[in-house]
Amino acid sequence: MITPDFKKSELIPAIVQHADTGKVLMLGYVNEEALELTKKTRTAWFWSRSRNKLWNKGESSGNFLHVEKILLDCDGDTLIYVSHPDGPTCHTGNETCFFTEIAMEDK
């Protein structure tokens, strides 16, 4: 059985996906403690690289991410939190953090 590999890196990416629409909502990083808290509380916990501390998404905004299931990739180094958000996921007020399109080069 594959388990999260925190030996490669103490932080691994966790993609948050909307449970109903499949839309990618955000990307965060988790350490072992954040993952355990997510499993225990069923809300998304991350490690803030800028603040250097654990944070529960929604603790200040009220827009919690209720994690329905956690998926692990085949290498054990990336997670998907399949979630139901209480409101907008992005701190800008957008549903998703991925709303800016980068133009492709002409062929």
PDB file of C-alpha atoms in Angstrom:
ATOM      1  CA  MET A   1       0.000   0.000   0.000  1.00  0.00           C
ATOM      2  CA  ILE A   2       1.245   3.479  -0.898  1.00  0.00           C
ATOM      3  CA  THR A   3       1.382   6.037   1.897  1.00  0.00           C
ATOM      4  CA  PRO A   4       2.296   9.748   1.754  1.00  0.00           C
ATOM      5  CA  ASP A   5       6.068  10.059   1.405  1.00  0.00           C
ATOM      6  CA  PHE A   6       7.192  12.803   3.761  1.00  0.00           C
ATOM      7  CA  LYS A   7      10.770  11.458   3.609  1.00  0.00           C
ATOM      8  CA  LYS A   8      11.307  12.993   0.135  1.00  0.00           C
ATOM      9  CA  SER A   9      10.021  16.358   1.347  1.00  0.00           C
ATOM     10  CA  GLU A  10       8.442  17.397   4.624  1.00  0.00           C
ATOM     11  CA  LEU A  11       5.842  19.369   2.616  1.00  0.00           C
ATOM     12  CA  ILE A  12       3.799  17.812  -0.168  1.00  0.00           C
ATOM     13  CA  PRO A  13       1.252  19.522  -2.429  1.00  0.00           C
ATOM     14  CA  ALA A  14      -2.446  19.082  -1.774  1.00  0.00           C
ATOM     15  CA  ILE A  15      -4.793  19.996  -4.605  1.00  0.00           C
ATOM     16  CA  VAL A  16      -8.306  20.936  -3.491  1.00  0.00           C
ATOM     17  CA  GLN A  17     -11.030  19.770  -5.869  1.00  0.00           C
ATOM     18  CA  HIS A  18     -14.750  20.560  -5.608  1.00  0.00           C
ATOM     19  CA  ALA A  19     -16.590  17.319  -4.801  1.00  0.00           C
ATOM     20  CA  ASP A  20     -19.592  18.167  -6.997  1.00  0.00           C
ATOM     21  CA  THR A  21     -18.075  19.950 -10.012  1.00  0.00           C
ATOM     22  CA  GLY A  22     -14.555  18.522 -10.138  1.00  0.00           C
ATOM     23  CA  LYS A  23     -13.210  22.082 -10.439  1.00  0.00           C
ATOM     24  CA  VAL A  24      -9.726  22.680  -9.009  1.00  0.00           C
ATOM     25  CA  LEU A  25     -10.144  25.223  -6.213  1.00  0.00           C
ATOM     26  CA  MET A  26      -6.657  25.739  -4.817  1.00  0.00           C
ATOM     27  CA  LEU A  27      -3.248  24.238  -4.146  1.00  0.00           C
ATOM     28  CA  GLY A  28      -1.708  24.159  -0.699  1.00  0.00           C
ATOM     29  CA  TYR A  29       1.100  22.318   1.039  1.00  0.00           C
ATOM     30  CA  VAL A  30       0.757  19.862   3.900  1.00  0.00           C
ATOM     31  CA  ASN A  31       3.114  18.307   6.383  1.00  0.00           C
ATOM     32  CA  GLU A  32       2.314  15.147   8.342  1.00  0.00           C
ATOM     33  CA  GLU A  33       0.576  17.086  11.109  1.00  0.00           C
ATOM     34  CA  ALA A  34      -1.652  19.002   8.664  1.00  0.00           C
ATOM     35  CA  LEU A  35      -2.657  15.742   6.990  1.00  0.00           C
ATOM     36  CA  GLU A  36      -3.482  14.115  10.337  1.00  0.00           C
ATOM     37  CA  LEU A  37      -5.553  17.142  11.398  1.00  0.00           C
ATOM     38  CA  THR A  38      -7.418  17.031   8.077  1.00  0.00           C
ATOM     39  CA  LYS A  39      -8.209  13.340   8.552  1.00  0.00           C
ATOM     40  CA  LYS A  40      -9.339  13.916  12.143  1.00  0.00           C
ATOM     41  CA  THR A  41     -11.408  17.102  11.650  1.00  0.00           C
ATOM     42  CA  ARG A  42     -12.518  16.505   8.027  1.00  0.00           C
ATOM     43  CA  THR A  43     -11.656  20.126   7.249  1.00  0.00           C
ATOM     44  CA  ALA A  44      -8.612  21.100   5.183  1.00  0.00           C
ATOM     45  CA  TRP A  45      -5.426  21.918   7.088  1.00  0.00           C
ATOM     46  CA  PHE A  46      -2.261  23.210   5.431  1.00  0.00           C
ATOM     47  CA  TRP A  47       1.213  24.413   6.281  1.00  0.00           C
ATOM     48  CA  SER A  48       1.586  28.115   5.509  1.00  0.00           C
ATOM     49  CA  ARG A  49       5.016  28.605   3.971  1.00  0.00           C
ATOM     50  CA  SER A  50       4.768  32.395   4.306  1.00  0.00           C
ATOM     51  CA  ARG A  51       3.644  32.387   7.973  1.00  0.00           C
ATOM     52  CA  ASN A  52       5.564  29.226   8.870  1.00  0.00           C
ATOM     53  CA  LYS A  53       2.621  27.686  10.741  1.00  0.00           C
ATOM     54  CA  LEU A  54      -0.347  25.340  10.447  1.00  0.00           C
ATOM     55  CA  TRP A  55      -3.642  26.817   9.315  1.00  0.00           C
ATOM     56  CA  ASN A  56      -7.158  25.513   8.942  1.00  0.00           C
ATOM     57  CA  LYS A  57      -8.606  26.884   5.691  1.00  0.00           C
ATOM     58  CA  GLY A  58     -11.590  29.004   6.686  1.00  0.00           C
ATOM     59  CA  GLU A  59     -10.482  29.777  10.252  1.00  0.00           C
ATOM     60  CA  SER A  60     -10.601  33.523   9.581  1.00  0.00           C
ATOM     61  CA  SER A  61     -13.003  33.752   6.599  1.00  0.00           C
ATOM     62  CA  GLY A  62     -15.506  31.098   7.646  1.00  0.00           C
ATOM     63  CA  ASN A  63     -15.104  29.472   4.221  1.00  0.00           C
ATOM     64  CA  PHE A  64     -14.056  26.042   5.432  1.00  0.00           C
ATOM     65  CA  LEU A  65     -13.267  23.189   3.067  1.00  0.00           C
ATOM     66  CA  HIS A  66     -15.074  20.041   4.214  1.00  0.00           C
ATOM     67  CA  VAL A  67     -12.966  17.131   3.006  1.00  0.00           C
ATOM     68  CA  GLU A  68     -15.030  14.219   1.707  1.00  0.00           C
ATOM     69  CA  LYS A  69     -12.081  12.053   0.692  1.00  0.00           C
ATOM     70  CA  ILE A  70      -8.328  12.232   0.245  1.00  0.00           C
ATOM     71  CA  LEU A  71      -6.624  10.780  -2.817  1.00  0.00           C
ATOM     72  CA  LEU A  72      -2.905   9.999  -3.050  1.00  0.00           C
ATOM     73  CA  ASP A  73      -0.999   9.830  -6.329  1.00  0.00           C
ATOM     74  CA  CYS A  74       0.979   6.772  -7.446  1.00  0.00           C
ATOM     75  CA  ASP A  75       4.309   8.196  -6.203  1.00  0.00           C
ATOM     76  CA  GLY A  76       2.968   9.077  -2.757  1.00  0.00           C
ATOM     77  CA  ASP A  77       3.982  12.712  -3.087  1.00  0.00           C
ATOM     78  CA  THR A  78       0.801  14.598  -4.040  1.00  0.00           C
ATOM     79  CA  LEU A  79      -2.670  14.642  -2.495  1.00  0.00           C
ATOM     80  CA  ILE A  80      -6.117  15.655  -3.674  1.00  0.00           C
ATOM     81  CA  TYR A  81      -8.607  16.857  -1.074  1.00  0.00           C
ATOM     82  CA  VAL A  82     -12.053  16.238  -2.589  1.00  0.00           C
ATOM     83  CA  SER A  83     -14.075  18.866  -0.745  1.00  0.00           C
ATOM     84  CA  HIS A  84     -17.274  20.801  -0.261  1.00  0.00           C
ATOM     85  CA  PRO A  85     -16.462  24.491   0.276  1.00  0.00           C
ATOM     86  CA  ASP A  86     -18.559  26.696   2.564  1.00  0.00           C
ATOM     87  CA  GLY A  87     -18.013  29.650   0.223  1.00  0.00           C
ATOM     88  CA  PRO A  88     -15.384  31.071  -2.107  1.00  0.00           C
ATOM     89  CA  THR A  89     -12.075  29.269  -1.743  1.00  0.00           C
ATOM     90  CA  CYS A  90      -9.789  32.070  -2.923  1.00  0.00           C
ATOM     91  CA  HIS A  91      -8.882  34.906  -0.556  1.00  0.00           C
ATOM     92  CA  THR A  92      -9.867  37.296  -3.406  1.00  0.00           C
ATOM     93  CA  GLY A  93     -13.491  36.152  -3.119  1.00  0.00           C
ATOM     94  CA  ASN A  94     -13.371  34.017  -6.253  1.00  0.00           C
ATOM     95  CA  GLU A  95     -14.720  30.476  -6.225  1.00  0.00           C
ATOM     96  CA  THR A  96     -11.305  29.144  -7.215  1.00  0.00           C
ATOM     97  CA  CYS A  97      -7.751  30.473  -7.011  1.00  0.00           C
ATOM     98  CA  PHE A  98      -7.322  29.536 -10.684  1.00  0.00           C
ATOM     99  CA  PHE A  99      -9.103  32.315 -12.567  1.00  0.00           C
ATOM    100  CA  THR A 100      -6.258  34.014 -14.469  1.00  0.00           C
ATOM    101  CA  GLU A 101      -5.565  32.603 -17.918  1.00  0.00           C
ATOM    102  CA  ILE A 102      -2.090  32.954 -19.409  1.00  0.00           C
ATOM    103  CA  ALA A 103      -2.106  33.513 -23.180  1.00  0.00           C
ATOM    104  CA  MET A 104      -0.505  30.843 -25.327  1.00  0.00           C
ATOM    105  CA  GLU A 105       1.894  31.679 -28.160  1.00  0.00           C
ATOM    106  CA  ASP A 106       0.433  31.745 -31.656  1.00  0.00           C
ATOM    107  CA  LYS A 107       1.176  28.673 -33.746  1.00  0.00           C
TER     108      LYS A 107
END
